[in-house]
């Protein structure tokens, strides 16, 4: 076992950002990320108009709404390379611009194939942006990495709330589904320019540009035990969570006879739970992954049992939908990202962030197909017990073979 590296000298105080400046710049990065959620949540609402204009089948329209996950999954690992080549700030700017232009160009689509291209590219842009922001959160706030990463999920939740409301208003005001797409594209470009002008490299490139070692320990390669185990846990979680996100509403309406408004309310409660993401990050900062990850996975599994084996009333489904979101979106999503970046050394953090994005969104792209195939073969209950409950239980077991003492640790007593 090699000796721990000797920490390098921290930058002089005059070179460091004040805490308020660092937080302010990070909030600007989060605003840029929130625009992604605005588009993700509004596009399904616009599908009625899109289908009416282009004559898409329901399956084709559904693919347009979810194919961004393929772009995110494919771009996850290259995002780590791009951060090391361009730097994190320029990767965030590039990702925001790619996403924004792809969103705007969706409005100029002439048919199915070019619209599909723009939706995939929007996912590529989001992957570049998200992976780089996770890396910044880990490096700029070393003592509170989990909370910082959790705040990214809150930004997505904020965009998820604003996006449909603003998009619906624009649709009604201008009478075209193109209005929200063009507006969100323009907002994204404006925020990319703001990031370029207002965010300092002293925040985004802190551990490299300042020459400081903010974390000590951790694996030097993604092929080590802890990163590989966490990658598998992340894939299992992606297959579980996005199966729920994609088809739980169909279960409520088709099997439990919920009205559309009732199903929307129950499903919305799971998304509302994402606002508790900083709590998940707080726990990830303070608890061993061998304790927290099994607990969260078993919480998801228990909620899956309650939702698909329990009563079909709204009074039963609603609280367990919220708890599912609490354990999944606020818990496992944040904890998996936090532990993955903590499992590697400072030099490998950008690659770990890219690995997380690749694992979660490649799984997302396959989750609905796998779940629907299981439903067709064995019915809703069996499918849920296998993919939602079974995969979560497997993730809990795998977490027990992690080696927490090999994770990286903050080298500074407080954030810089």
mmCIF file with all atom_site columns, N, CA and C in Angstrom, residues 112 129-130 257 267 290:
data_model
loop_
_atom_site.group_PDB
_atom_site.id
_atom_site.type_symbol
_atom_site.label_atom_id
_atom_site.label_alt_id
_atom_site.label_comp_id
_atom_site.label_asym_id
_atom_site.label_entity_id
_atom_site.label_seq_id
_atom_site.pdbx_PDB_ins_code
_atom_site.Cartn_x
_atom_site.Cartn_y
_atom_site.Cartn_z
_atom_site.occupancy
_atom_site.B_iso_or_equiv
_atom_site.pdbx_formal_charge
_atom_site.auth_seq_id
_atom_site.auth_comp_id
_atom_site.auth_asym_id
_atom_site.auth_atom_id
_atom_site.pdbx_PDB_model_num
ATOM 1  N N  . UNK A 1 112 ? -39.279 13.674 -39.102 1.00 0.00 ? 112 UNK A N  1
ATOM 2  C CA . UNK A 1 112 ? -38.927 12.842 -37.956 1.00 0.00 ? 112 UNK A CA 1
ATOM 3  C C  . UNK A 1 112 ? -37.428 12.772 -37.724 1.00 0.00 ? 112 UNK A C  1
ATOM 4  N N  . UNK A 1 129 ? -22.636 19.509 -20.000 1.00 0.00 ? 129 UNK A N  1
ATOM 5  C CA . UNK A 1 129 ? -22.907 20.493 -18.957 1.00 0.00 ? 129 UNK A CA 1
ATOM 6  C C  . UNK A 1 129 ? -22.976 19.828 -17.580 1.00 0.00 ? 129 UNK A C  1
ATOM 7  N N  . UNK A 1 130 ? -23.763 18.754 -17.470 1.00 0.00 ? 130 UNK A N  1
ATOM 8  C CA . UNK A 1 130 ? -23.979 18.111 -16.178 1.00 0.00 ? 130 UNK A CA 1
ATOM 9  C C  . UNK A 1 130 ? -22.694 17.512 -15.627 1.00 0.00 ? 130 UNK A C  1
ATOM 10 N N  . UNK A 1 257 ? -57.262 2.677  -12.809 1.00 0.00 ? 257 UNK A N  1
ATOM 11 C CA . UNK A 1 257 ? -58.368 3.523  -13.276 1.00 0.00 ? 257 UNK A CA 1
ATOM 12 C C  . UNK A 1 257 ? -58.334 4.943  -12.707 1.00 0.00 ? 257 UNK A C  1
ATOM 13 N N  . UNK A 1 267 ? -48.103 11.192 -9.526  1.00 0.00 ? 267 UNK A N  1
ATOM 14 C CA . UNK A 1 267 ? -46.768 11.119 -10.113 1.00 0.00 ? 267 UNK A CA 1
ATOM 15 C C  . UNK A 1 267 ? -45.964 12.375 -9.776  1.00 0.00 ? 267 UNK A C  1
ATOM 16 N N  . UNK A 1 290 ? -21.482 2.006  2.590   1.00 0.00 ? 290 UNK A N  1
ATOM 17 C CA . UNK A 1 290 ? -21.941 0.657  2.929   1.00 0.00 ? 290 UNK A CA 1
ATOM 18 C C  . UNK A 1 290 ? -23.163 0.688  3.839   1.00 0.00 ? 290 UNK A C  1
#
